[in-house]
Each structure stands twice: as structure tokens, then as C-alpha cells.
Coordinates of C-alpha atoms in Angstrom, one line a residue:
X17 CA 0.0 -0.1 -0.2
X18 CA 2.9 2.4 1.0
X19 CA 4.5 2.3 -2.5
X20 CA 1.3 3.4 -4.1
X21 CA 0.5 6.2 -1.6
X22 CA 4.1 7.6 -2.2
X23 CA 3.8 7.3 -5.8
X24 CA 0.5 9.0 -5.6
X25 CA 2.2 11.6 -3.5
X26 CA 4.8 12.0 -6.0
X27 CA 2.3 12.5 -8.9
X28 CA 0.2 14.9 -7.2
X29 CA 3.6 17.2 -6.4
X30 CA 4.6 17.0 -10.0
X31 CA 1.2 17.5 -11.4
X32 CA 0.6 21.3 -12.8
X33 CA -3.1 20.6 -11.7
X34 CA -2.1 20.2 -7.9
X35 CA 0.7 23.2 -8.2
X36 CA -2.0 25.6 -9.8
X37 CA -4.4 24.5 -6.9
X38 CA -2.0 25.4 -4.3
X39 CA -1.2 28.6 -5.6
X40 CA -4.8 29.5 -5.6
X41 CA -5.3 28.1 -2.1
X42 CA -2.5 30.2 -0.9
X43 CA -4.1 33.4 -2.6
X44 CA -7.0 32.7 -0.6
X45 CA -5.4 32.4 2.6
X46 CA -3.3 35.5 1.9
X47 CA -6.4 37.3 1.2
X48 CA -8.0 36.2 4.4
X49 CA -4.9 37.5 6.4
X50 CA -5.3 41.0 4.5
X51 CA -9.0 41.1 5.0
X52 CA -8.9 40.3 8.7
X53 CA -6.0 42.5 9.3
X54 CA -7.9 45.5 8.0
X55 CA -11.1 44.5 9.7
X56 CA -9.4 43.8 12.9
X57 CA -8.1 47.3 12.8
X58 CA -11.5 48.4 12.1
X59 CA -13.4 46.5 14.7
X60 CA -10.8 47.5 17.4
X61 CA -11.8 51.2 16.4
X62 CA -15.4 50.5 16.5
X63 CA -15.3 48.7 19.7
X64 CA -13.6 51.6 21.6
X65 CA -16.1 54.0 19.9
X66 CA -19.1 51.7 21.2
X67 CA -17.7 51.4 24.7
X68 CA -17.0 55.1 25.0
X69 CA -20.5 56.1 23.8
X70 CA -21.9 53.5 26.3
X71 CA -19.9 54.8 29.2
X72 CA -21.0 58.2 28.4
X73 CA -24.5 57.3 29.1
X74 CA -23.7 55.8 32.4
X75 CA -21.5 59.1 33.1
X76 CA -24.5 61.1 32.3
X77 CA -26.6 59.8 35.1
X78 CA -27.4 62.3 38.0
X79 CA -29.9 60.4 40.0
X80 CA -31.8 57.1 40.1
X81 CA -34.9 59.3 38.6
X82 CA -32.5 60.1 35.9
X83 CA -31.1 56.5 35.4
X84 CA -34.5 54.7 34.9
X85 CA -35.0 56.8 31.7
X86 CA -31.8 56.6 30.0
X87 CA -30.9 54.1 27.0
X88 CA -28.3 51.6 27.4
X89 CA -26.7 49.3 24.8
X90 CA -25.1 46.2 25.8
X91 CA -23.2 43.8 23.6
X92 CA -21.2 40.5 22.9
X93 CA -17.9 41.7 21.6
X94 CA -16.1 39.4 18.9
X95 CA -14.5 36.6 20.0
X96 CA -11.2 37.2 17.9
X97 CA -11.7 34.0 15.9
X98 CA -13.9 35.4 13.2
X99 CA -11.0 35.0 10.6
X100 CA -11.6 31.2 11.0
X101 CA -15.5 31.2 10.9
X102 CA -17.4 34.7 10.9
X103 CA -20.7 32.7 11.8
X104 CA -22.9 35.5 11.5
X105 CA -20.9 37.9 13.7
X106 CA -22.1 40.8 11.6
X107 CA -25.7 39.9 11.6
X108 CA -26.6 37.7 14.6
X109 CA -28.2 40.3 17.2
X110 CA -25.4 40.6 19.7
X111 CA -26.7 43.8 21.2
X112 CA -29.4 44.6 23.6
X113 CA -31.0 48.1 23.7
X114 CA -32.6 48.5 27.0
X115 CA -34.4 51.1 29.3
X116 CA -35.0 50.3 32.7
X117 CA -38.1 52.2 32.9
X118 CA -41.3 50.0 33.0
X119 CA -42.4 49.7 29.2
X120 CA -39.1 51.1 28.3
X121 CA -39.1 48.9 24.9
X122 CA -36.0 46.7 24.9
X123 CA -34.8 45.2 21.4
X124 CA -32.0 43.1 20.3
X125 CA -29.9 44.3 17.2
X126 CA -26.7 44.2 15.7
X127 CA -23.6 44.9 17.6
X128 CA -21.9 46.7 14.6
X129 CA -21.5 50.6 14.4
X130 CA -20.6 50.5 10.7
X131 CA -22.6 49.8 7.6
X132 CA -23.6 46.2 7.9
X133 CA -24.6 46.1 4.2
X134 CA -21.1 45.6 3.3
X135 CA -20.6 42.6 5.3
X136 CA -21.0 40.0 2.3
X137 CA -18.0 41.8 0.4
X138 CA -15.5 40.7 3.5
X139 CA -16.2 37.1 4.5
X140 CA -13.3 35.2 3.1
X141 CA -13.3 33.0 6.4
X142 CA -11.0 29.9 6.7
X143 CA -14.2 27.9 6.9
X144 CA -15.3 29.7 3.7
X145 CA -12.2 28.8 1.9
X146 CA -12.3 25.1 2.9
X147 CA -16.0 24.6 2.1
X148 CA -15.7 25.7 -1.1
X149 CA -12.1 25.9 -2.5
X150 CA -11.1 22.2 -0.8
X151 CA -14.2 20.5 -2.0
X152 CA -13.5 21.6 -5.5
X153 CA -9.7 20.7 -5.1
X154 CA -10.9 17.1 -4.0
X155 CA -12.9 16.7 -6.9
X156 CA -10.1 17.9 -9.3
X157 CA -7.7 15.5 -7.9
X158 CA -9.9 12.2 -7.8
X159 CA -12.3 12.6 -10.8
X160 CA -9.7 10.3 -12.8
X161 CA -7.9 8.8 -10.3
X162 CA -9.3 5.5 -10.8
X163 CA -11.1 6.2 -14.4
X164 CA -7.8 7.6 -15.7
X165 CA -5.8 4.5 -14.9
X166 CA -8.5 2.1 -16.3
X167 CA -8.6 4.1 -19.5
X168 CA -5.1 4.0 -19.9
X169 CA -4.7 0.1 -18.7
X170 CA -2.4 0.8 -15.7
X171 CA -4.8 0.0 -13.2
X172 CA -5.2 -3.6 -14.7
X173 CA -1.4 -4.0 -14.6
X174 CA -1.4 -2.8 -11.1
X175 CA -4.2 -5.3 -9.6
X176 CA -2.4 -8.1 -11.4
X177 CA -0.2 -8.0 -8.5
X178 CA -1.2 -9.8 -5.3
X179 CA -2.5 -6.8 -3.8
X180 CA -6.0 -6.3 -2.4
X181 CA -8.1 -3.4 -4.0
X182 CA -9.0 -1.8 -0.5
X183 CA -5.2 -1.0 -0.3
X184 CA -5.0 0.6 -3.8
X185 CA -8.0 2.8 -3.0
X186 CA -7.0 3.5 0.5
X187 CA -3.3 4.7 -0.6
X188 CA -4.9 6.9 -3.1
X189 CA -7.3 8.4 -0.7
X190 CA -4.7 9.0 1.9
X191 CA -2.2 10.5 -0.6
X192 CA -4.7 13.2 -1.9
X193 CA -5.8 13.8 1.7
X194 CA -2.2 14.4 2.8
X195 CA -1.6 16.8 0.0
X196 CA -5.1 18.7 0.7
X197 CA -4.3 19.0 4.5
X198 CA -0.8 20.1 3.9
X199 CA -2.0 22.6 1.8
X200 CA -4.4 24.1 4.2
X201 CA -1.8 23.8 7.1
X202 CA 0.7 26.0 4.9
X203 CA -2.3 28.5 4.0
X204 CA -3.4 28.7 7.5
X205 CA 0.1 29.3 9.0
X206 CA 0.7 32.1 6.4
X207 CA -2.6 33.7 7.4
X208 CA -1.7 33.1 11.2
X209 CA 1.5 34.8 10.5
X210 CA 0.1 37.8 8.8
X211 CA -2.5 38.4 11.6
X212 CA -0.2 37.9 14.3
X213 CA 2.8 40.1 12.9
X214 CA -0.2 43.0 12.4
X215 CA -1.0 42.4 16.0
X216 CA -4.7 41.7 14.9
X217 CA -4.6 38.2 17.2
X218 CA -2.3 37.0 19.7
X219 CA -0.5 33.6 18.7
X220 CA -1.0 31.9 21.8
X221 CA -2.1 28.4 23.2
X222 CA -5.9 29.1 22.4
X223 CA -5.0 29.8 18.7
X224 CA -3.0 26.8 18.4
X225 CA -5.7 24.6 19.6
X226 CA -8.2 26.1 17.4
X227 CA -6.0 25.7 14.5
X228 CA -5.3 21.9 15.2
X229 CA -9.0 21.3 15.6
X230 CA -9.9 23.1 12.4
X231 CA -7.3 21.0 10.5
X232 CA -9.0 17.9 11.9
X233 CA -12.4 19.2 10.9
X234 CA -10.8 20.0 7.4
X235 CA -9.6 16.6 7.1
X236 CA -13.0 14.6 7.8
X237 CA -14.4 17.2 5.3
X238 CA -12.2 16.6 2.6
X239 CA -12.5 13.0 3.0
X240 CA -16.0 13.1 2.2
X241 CA -15.4 14.7 -1.3
X242 CA -12.1 12.5 -1.8
X243 CA -14.1 9.4 -1.3
X244 CA -16.9 10.4 -3.4
X245 CA -14.8 11.4 -6.3
X246 CA -13.0 8.1 -5.9
X247 CA -16.3 6.1 -5.7
X248 CA -17.7 8.1 -8.8
X249 CA -14.4 7.6 -10.8
X250 CA -14.6 3.8 -10.4
X251 CA -18.5 3.7 -11.2
X252 CA -18.4 6.2 -14.2
X253 CA -15.8 4.4 -16.1
X254 CA -14.6 7.4 -18.1
X255 CA -12.9 10.8 -16.8
X256 CA -15.3 12.9 -18.7
X257 CA -18.2 11.4 -17.3
X258 CA -16.8 11.2 -13.8
X259 CA -16.1 15.0 -13.8
X260 CA -19.5 15.9 -14.7
X261 CA -21.2 13.6 -12.1
X262 CA -18.9 15.0 -9.5
X263 CA -19.6 18.7 -10.2
X264 CA -23.3 18.0 -10.4
X265 CA -23.1 16.1 -6.9
X266 CA -20.9 19.0 -5.5
X267 CA -23.7 21.7 -6.7
X268 CA -26.5 19.6 -4.9
X269 CA -24.3 19.2 -1.8
X270 CA -23.0 22.5 -1.6
X271 CA -25.4 24.9 -3.4
X272 CA -29.0 23.0 -3.8
X273 CA -29.5 21.7 -0.2
X274 CA -28.7 25.1 1.4
X275 CA -30.9 26.9 -0.6
X276 CA -34.0 24.7 0.5
X277 CA -33.5 24.9 4.2
X278 CA -34.9 28.4 4.6
X279 CA -38.0 27.4 2.8
X280 CA -38.2 24.0 5.0
X281 CA -37.8 26.2 8.2
X282 CA -40.2 28.9 7.3
X283 CA -42.9 26.2 6.3
X284 CA -42.5 23.8 9.2
X285 CA -42.0 26.5 12.3
X286 CA -44.5 29.0 13.4
X287 CA -43.6 32.5 14.7
X288 CA -45.3 35.4 16.2
X289 CA -43.4 37.8 13.8
X290 CA -41.0 40.4 15.3
X291 CA -43.7 41.1 18.2
X292 CA -43.9 44.8 17.8
X293 CA -47.6 44.5 16.5
X294 CA -48.7 42.2 19.3
X295 CA -47.0 44.5 22.0
X296 CA -48.5 47.4 20.6
X297 CA -52.0 46.0 20.6
X298 CA -51.4 45.1 24.5
X299 CA -50.4 48.7 24.9
X300 CA -53.4 50.2 23.1
X301 CA -55.7 47.9 25.3
X302 CA -54.0 48.6 28.5
X303 CA -54.1 52.5 28.0
X304 CA -58.0 52.1 27.1
X305 CA -58.6 50.0 30.2
X306 CA -57.0 52.5 32.3
X307 CA -58.4 55.5 30.8
X308 CA -62.0 53.7 31.4
X309 CA -61.0 53.3 34.9
X310 CA -59.9 57.1 35.2
X311 CA -56.4 56.0 36.2
X312 CA -53.5 58.4 34.9
X313 CA -50.0 59.7 36.1
X314 CA -50.6 63.2 37.8
X315 CA -47.9 65.7 38.5
X316 CA -46.1 65.2 41.8
X317 CA -47.9 67.7 43.9
X318 CA -51.2 66.5 42.9
X319 CA -50.1 62.8 43.4
X320 CA -49.0 63.6 47.1
X321 CA -52.6 64.5 48.2
X322 CA -53.8 60.7 48.3
X323 CA -50.5 58.9 48.7
X324 CA -50.0 58.4 44.9
X325 CA -52.9 56.0 45.0
X326 CA -53.5 56.4 41.3
X327 CA -49.9 56.1 40.4
X328 CA -49.5 52.9 42.2
X329 CA -52.6 51.4 40.3
X330 CA -51.0 52.6 37.1
X331 CA -47.7 51.3 37.9
X332 CA -48.8 48.0 38.9
X333 CA -51.0 47.6 35.6
X334 CA -47.9 48.7 33.5
X335 CA -45.3 46.4 35.3
X336 CA -47.9 43.5 34.2
X337 CA -47.9 45.1 30.7
X338 CA -44.0 45.1 30.9
X339 CA -43.7 41.3 31.4
X340 CA -46.2 40.5 29.1
X341 CA -44.6 42.6 26.1
X342 CA -41.0 41.5 27.3
X343 CA -42.5 37.8 27.0
X344 CA -43.8 38.4 23.3
X345 CA -40.4 39.6 22.3
X346 CA -38.7 36.6 23.8
X347 CA -41.3 34.4 22.3
X348 CA -40.5 35.9 18.9
X349 CA -36.9 35.3 19.7
X350 CA -37.5 31.9 20.4
X351 CA -39.3 31.4 17.1
X352 CA -36.4 33.1 15.2
X353 CA -33.8 31.0 17.0
X354 CA -35.9 27.8 16.3
X355 CA -36.5 28.4 12.5
X356 CA -32.6 29.1 12.2
X357 CA -31.9 25.8 14.1
X358 CA -34.6 24.0 11.6
X359 CA -32.7 25.5 8.6
X360 CA -29.2 24.6 10.3
X361 CA -30.7 20.8 10.7
X362 CA -31.4 20.8 6.7
X363 CA -28.3 22.4 6.1
X364 CA -26.3 19.9 8.0
X365 CA -27.1 17.2 5.5
X366 CA -24.8 19.3 3.2
X367 CA -21.0 18.3 4.1
X368 CA -20.1 21.9 3.5
X369 CA -22.5 22.9 6.4
X370 CA -21.8 20.3 8.6
X371 CA -18.4 21.4 8.3
X372 CA -19.2 25.1 8.9
X373 CA -21.3 24.3 11.7
X374 CA -18.4 22.2 13.5
X375 CA -16.0 25.0 13.0
X376 CA -18.5 27.4 14.4
X377 CA -18.5 25.2 17.7
X378 CA -14.6 25.0 17.7
X379 CA -14.4 28.7 17.7
X380 CA -17.4 29.5 19.9
X381 CA -19.2 31.5 17.3
X382 CA -22.5 31.3 15.8
X383 CA -26.1 30.5 17.2
X384 CA -24.5 29.0 20.2
X385 CA -22.9 32.4 21.3
X386 CA -26.0 34.2 20.8
X387 CA -27.8 31.7 22.8
X388 CA -25.4 32.3 25.6
X389 CA -25.5 36.1 25.2
X390 CA -29.4 36.6 25.1
X391 CA -30.3 35.4 28.8
X392 CA -27.3 37.3 30.0
X393 CA -28.6 40.4 28.4
X394 CA -32.2 40.0 30.0
X395 CA -30.2 39.0 33.3
X396 CA -28.4 42.6 33.3
X397 CA -31.8 44.1 32.8
X398 CA -32.9 42.5 35.9
X399 CA -29.9 43.5 37.7
X400 CA -29.9 47.1 36.7
X401 CA -33.6 47.5 37.6
X402 CA -32.8 45.9 40.9
X403 CA -30.1 48.2 42.0
X404 CA -32.2 51.4 41.1
X405 CA -35.0 49.9 42.9
X406 CA -32.7 49.3 46.0
X407 CA -31.4 52.9 45.8
X408 CA -34.5 54.4 45.4
X409 CA -35.8 52.2 48.6
X410 CA -33.0 53.9 50.5
X411 CA -34.5 57.4 49.7
X412 CA -37.1 58.4 52.2
X413 CA -38.0 61.4 50.2
X414 CA -38.8 59.3 47.2
X415 CA -42.4 58.3 46.3
X416 CA -41.0 54.8 45.7
X417 CA -43.1 54.3 42.2
X418 CA -40.6 52.0 41.1
X419 CA -39.3 52.3 37.4
X420 CA -41.3 55.3 36.6
X421 CA -38.6 57.8 36.8
X422 CA -40.6 60.9 37.5
X423 CA -41.7 59.1 40.7
X424 CA -38.3 57.6 41.9
X425 CA -35.4 59.3 43.8
X426 CA -33.8 62.7 42.9
X427 CA -30.9 62.2 45.4
X428 CA -27.7 62.4 43.5
X429 CA -26.3 59.0 42.3
X430 CA -22.5 58.4 41.6
X431 CA -22.6 56.8 38.2
X432 CA -19.7 54.5 39.2
X433 CA -21.6 52.9 41.4
X434 CA -24.0 51.4 38.6
X435 CA -23.3 47.8 37.6
X436 CA -21.9 47.4 34.1
X437 CA -22.4 44.6 31.9
X438 CA -19.9 41.8 31.7
X439 CA -20.5 39.2 29.4
X440 CA -19.6 35.5 30.6
X441 CA -18.0 34.2 27.6
X442 CA -18.5 30.5 26.7
X443 CA -16.2 28.0 28.1
X444 CA -14.1 25.5 25.9
X445 CA -16.3 22.6 26.9
X446 CA -19.4 24.6 26.0
X447 CA -18.0 25.5 22.9
X448 CA -17.1 22.2 21.8
X449 CA -20.4 20.7 22.6
X450 CA -21.9 22.7 19.8
X451 CA -19.6 21.1 17.3
X452 CA -20.4 17.6 18.4
X453 CA -23.4 16.9 16.4
X454 CA -22.3 18.4 13.2
X455 CA -19.2 16.5 13.4
X456 CA -20.7 13.3 14.0
X457 CA -23.0 13.8 10.9
X458 CA -19.8 15.0 9.0
X459 CA -18.0 11.8 10.1
X460 CA -20.8 9.4 9.2
X461 CA -21.2 11.1 5.9
X462 CA -17.3 10.3 5.3
X463 CA -17.6 6.7 6.3
X464 CA -20.9 6.4 4.1
X465 CA -18.5 7.7 1.2
X466 CA -15.6 5.2 2.3
X467 CA -18.2 2.3 2.3
X468 CA -19.4 3.6 -1.3
X469 CA -16.0 3.9 -2.7
X470 CA -14.9 0.3 -1.4
X471 CA -18.0 -1.2 -2.8
X472 CA -17.7 0.4 -6.1
X473 CA -14.0 -0.4 -6.5
X474 CA -14.4 -4.1 -5.2
X475 CA -17.5 -4.8 -7.8
X476 CA -15.6 -3.0 -10.7
X477 CA -14.6 -5.2 -13.6
X478 CA -11.2 -3.8 -14.1
X479 CA -10.1 -6.5 -16.7
X480 CA -13.1 -5.8 -18.9
X481 CA -12.8 -2.2 -18.6
X482 CA -9.1 -2.3 -19.3
X483 CA -9.9 -4.1 -22.6
X484 CA -12.4 -1.7 -23.9

């Protein structure tokens, strides 16, 4: 088996096809280094601007009454692994815009401060390169790996020796896999060197582990297309037929399946839309109900006469409304996440997206990062409200109508005492747990492709093919 492996390796290294492929792949990785160096510089500036703008909101607070009516913006900052897998970093709602006041209207939005429309022009992460380029290179290397030798008659001469067919197939597969993984390794190291020298990333142990795990996922993904290529090269008989068939299979797996996932998700998962219409209807109903009951907010001097009785009733009803509208928005978000997960499940049938989601798990990006951030964001709103209520309770001069700014403490408040949001990042274990399912799917597809290749090669009538 090993002589065939070394011979195939040597043929690949001498092949103009492989040499051009290596140059193209290196160009993509150099492009990755350039794009994410520039992007890293921009993100660093943008993060500083966002942080300064957010801190100015806290610094402008004069009292509890003032703090309740402020609009705060908390966000999940980039992980620093976006050059490996963007995973929706530019379009997931990684920011919560919140106001502690009752019915302050909370909403999630993009954490970006720059033009989000331009995001599609700067995605050339490692996952993208491997998903498209490596799968296509695997086809280019294997479409005539068996059929070409059958046409020339060399395969029949090779199998005339007492050599198991499986050894021939596995040797060719391993040789092609070693070439592709070596090419990705070189390209990745070039990209890391560019990013490290520019100061965009720190070349530490975390990056090293991410790189190794990425190469493992790449090897499994490349195996799917290498083994499919070998299987179809055996079954097709002729190189031209094999190439056309493989291109069609590639288009179906990489292009067609992902295009159907959105349609399936929309058709099978019901949602309440964005929740704004439903929340607006509840507000209108509540306002009408309070108006019929003659309950409304009054100036402080009038409200003191009856101990703020109407204001307390108004606040009690609006707190119920606030809970209801927040639940509508959270239900809407759960529906969006469920639709995304349903589309992701369909996408996982595609080896390209099974690989993509595996890498997202490795880099702690994607849907798992958002699902980790969202409850923390809502938790911060509760923490901020609790802090303001406690400070209000400590002021004997306050009417204590909680979360209604004009009826809370006017005493000076040191903004440095206000709790800031600190995100609890995903642990390595939590991150890798998100890669488990797609990696199992990808491995199963690779094993299925191996079985197909072995079955096709064992059943092929090599002698007859060589005589034609």
C-alpha cells in the first residue's frame, strides 16, 4: 500500500493541476490575512467607539430618576476567531438596547456600528475557503484517479499483482488527503503569521488548539469529497463522465441543499413575527382600560394628596404589561432561533455546512454564542432594575413608584456605582459541545463515502474496462 501512496504523492507534487491548486489556495489564505488584518483594525476602533459611547450614558446619570429613563446598549464583543469562521458575527443580534423604565421597550439588534450592508464583501474566513475551494480541489484530484488509470490500462497491470483492491483505494485516498491537509496547513500558517505580525490576534495556546481542531475538521470534510470522487471515478468508467457527475453532486450538496433549508424552516416553524404589532396591541388595550378606570399619572404635587394611589395602580398595571410585552419579544426571538435551528438541521445534510457548524463550535461563534449571550442580556436588565429599586428604597423622600422615573429618587447618584454588563464567555467545553452533532454527521458522511468507494471498487470489472 505504501509504495502506491508515495507514488500518488509524487504524482500530485509533479502535477501542474495540484501546483496551480496550491497557488490558488495560498492566494485565498493571503486574502484572508489581509482582509482580517484590516477588519481587525476597524473592529478595534469601532469597539472603542461603542464602549466610549456606552460609558458616556452611564456618566451622564445624575440620579435614580435620571438613570431609569436612560437608553443603554450592551453587546457581545467579537471573539477574535472570526478569521476562522465569521458565523454571523455581523448579523446576529449581539446587542441589547434597553431602558430600565417600565415599558421602556427592549430590543436586540446588530452590535456593528458601521455599514452592515458591506458585510458580504469581506467574508473570506477559513471555513469559507475550505468549504468551497477544498471540496472543489478534492474533485479535481480524484475525478480521474481510477477512471484515468482504467482508460490507460495501468490499473489492470497494478491489480495483476497480489494486492488487495482496498489497499489501492485507501493509498490513493490518503495521498490526496495528505496533499490537501498539507496545503491548508501551509495556508493557515501564512494567514496566522500575517494576523500575528499585524497584532490582530495573539498567537497563543488558544489559537494553536483552534488551528489543530480546524485541521481535524478539514481532514474529515475533505475525506467526504475525496472518497465520493474515488467512488464516482470507479463507477463512471470514463474521466469525462466522472467529472460531470462530480460537479453535479458538488452543486447539489454545496448549493442546492442550503437553498432549500430556509423554505423548509419557514414552512415548518410558526412564529409571532417580530412581536412589535402584538406588543402594540397590548399597550393600546391597557391604555384604554386605564382610561376607562380614570387611572392616569399626575404631577407630583397633586399625587401626594392621596399618597400616589392612582400612580401605584397605574404602575402595577404597567408592570404586568411590561412582563407581557417582554415575553412576546422573547417568544418572537425563540421562534427565530427555532427557525434558524431547523434550517441549520437541514443544512447539516450538506457536508459543507456540517463542516461549517463544526468549525463554529470550535471557535465559539454562531448560534450557540447568541444563545449564551441572550439570557445574560436579559439578566443584566433585571440586575440594573434591582440596583435602581434598591437605591430608590434607601431614599425616604422618594414616592417609591418603581421604574417610573418622575416618581423615583432625585438624590444624587454616583454613576460609578451602577453595575456594568460583563459578558460570561463560552467555556471550551460549552463551545465544543456545539460542534459535537455536526461533527458526528460529517464523520458519518465520510464513512458512508468510504463504504461507497470500497463497494464500487470491489465490484468494478477492471479487466473488462481495460480491454475496452
